[in-house]
Amino acid sequence: MTPRSKKLINAPEAIIPEFIEGYVAAHAALLAVEGPTGRAIVARHGPRDGKVGIVIGGGSGHEPAFAGYVGRGLADAAAVGNVFASPSPAQILDAGRAADGGAGVLLLYGNYTGDVLNFTMAAEELGAEGTPVRQVAVTDDIASAPAERRAERRGVAGDFFVFKIAGAAADLGEPLPRVEALARRANDNCRSMGVALGPCSLPQTGTPNFRIGDTEMEIGMGIHGEPGMYRAPLASADAVTDDLMQKILAELSLSAGDRVAVLVNGLGATTQLELFLLFRRLRQILDGLGVTIHASWVGEYATALEMAGASITLLRLDDELARLLDHPCRSPALTVGVEAPPPTARRTARRSIRREDTAATDAAALQAGGRITPALFVAMMRAVAAEIRQERDWLSQLDGVIGDGDHGVTMDIGWSAVLPELDRLEPEVLIGAISERIGQTFLAAVGASSGPLYAGAFRQAGRAVQDRLNLDGAALAAWITGISDGILARGGASPGDKTMIDAWLPAAEAATAAAAAGADEIGVLTAARDAAEAGMRRTAGIESRRGRSAKLGARSLGHIDPGAASAFVSLRAMARNLVRTAAAEPAAP
């Protein structure tokens, strides 16, 4: 039996709002919370009129990243996601509006599928409101893709340097295109490599998100527990440093006379004693090359809950980057130089523009045929929520093998948020509108990659049946196809990429074929369920090409994709509920 980790928490579902409450209270002179989501932490002396707003963000569990870098001369606001999950567009919007000083907003985040999806959606909304927006995804992790595919790399502790450079440039009054260009230059000159010695565990599960032997280490593991480049026997501090530095130096091409900034970062359970041994050896290596360390930091700056291990990050400096690195800043996790007095410039509150859907429904035009009424559809959605909760740990275990171990938790958070929304539905609400509400709720609650993907899925499914009062077999097939089409449109994955689409697309095709053959609602849904299960099982034989597991290559073989598994679980729950309801109906006279 796998032992559960010990954590000082209250209710797992309350950990993020309680963390924010405590963090902001502890740094009340520096930070405040703004916006209706309660997930935007804002610098009290950061945002001001005429200055480019710097917004950072990502999942929790990496403290002090990301809220720790909110302050004067650094980020103006941070959007705080759930543990190891991107913040939602609504949470990012709160941060963006708080940071907006009228000169535009720069969004900075790690290059992960969920972050890219959610920050891009927020950028689109801010742009629609009239705010100029630019984005930079940090890609410093050498282990996650080869140099020729650097745009696919993850962002890890290099966030620290990119945030510092961009924050300084904005504080000095640089315009938005210039701030973006400097952030990109910092990212281009930054490289990181890490090593993991032991796993971490999510608060919701309490179980290790990967397994590693007592005498093993993993080179290149990500900050969510994503598998790295390879495993090796545990080596000495000097040998590990040599290995990490060899890979970094091979890409930075440093020579005598160059200057660098150095970050030796603990992942959560590695002591200062160990970290300074790594720095000691790193200094010896750079001294031997004639490379000067302009500035250095050793400690915990981008963690992975209680993971044991460390990372090394080097930023190659030119005169301008060095000047920006030295520019004063003050935040809970980083203070540089002598802080200037708080600015006296005005800060104008930005008004958000809320667009409401005013389209009316012509009840007389609705098609009423079909067994699945709005009430039954709601019951089927409740069944999905219950089954996702029941399979949460299994889904997270699947994700722990090839990802970061949070898929089951993330899906459960989304469906748990949907349930009270279903309770609040008006009696006359239609299935199309219910689907839209589910998508919006999922997006607001989850973030991560699942939030935008299922938001698009339910929105498209709702549109596919907006002319229906009830669903018959053909309409149900159209709804399932809408789910598949919505995921394809937002996520960009293709069949065979080892994603949820490998279950949803065959489900949609089977449902359409069954409907064309005259199947009723049960026949259509049963066909979709069976096709999703077959698609899910086929993913074990597919090498991943999308998402975090794409970095694994052949190591992803033999493992079911967790997104495909949750797709099957959802359709299975819908089918079970529909069959049970039909069995309880009185027989026709």
XYZ file of C-alpha atoms in Angstrom, residues 12 15-16 39 59-62 81-86 201-204 224 305 404 406 409-410 413:
25
model
C -7.966 20.265 0.230
C -6.109 25.287 0.159
C -5.686 27.979 -2.526
C -7.193 34.891 -7.562
C -0.252 26.932 -10.960
C 0.183 26.916 -7.213
C 2.645 24.567 -5.551
C 5.710 26.397 -6.895
C -4.100 28.804 -10.400
C -4.940 25.597 -8.587
C -2.099 23.270 -7.615
C -0.045 22.513 -10.745
C -2.797 23.982 -12.954
C -2.896 27.154 -14.990
C 2.261 14.714 -3.710
C -0.850 16.702 -4.474
C -2.881 17.889 -1.465
C -6.015 16.250 -2.868
C 5.383 19.210 -11.888
C 5.646 21.196 -3.456
C 2.090 15.832 -13.585
C -3.304 16.108 -11.457
C -8.045 16.207 -9.391
C -8.532 18.842 -12.088
C -12.609 20.323 -9.358
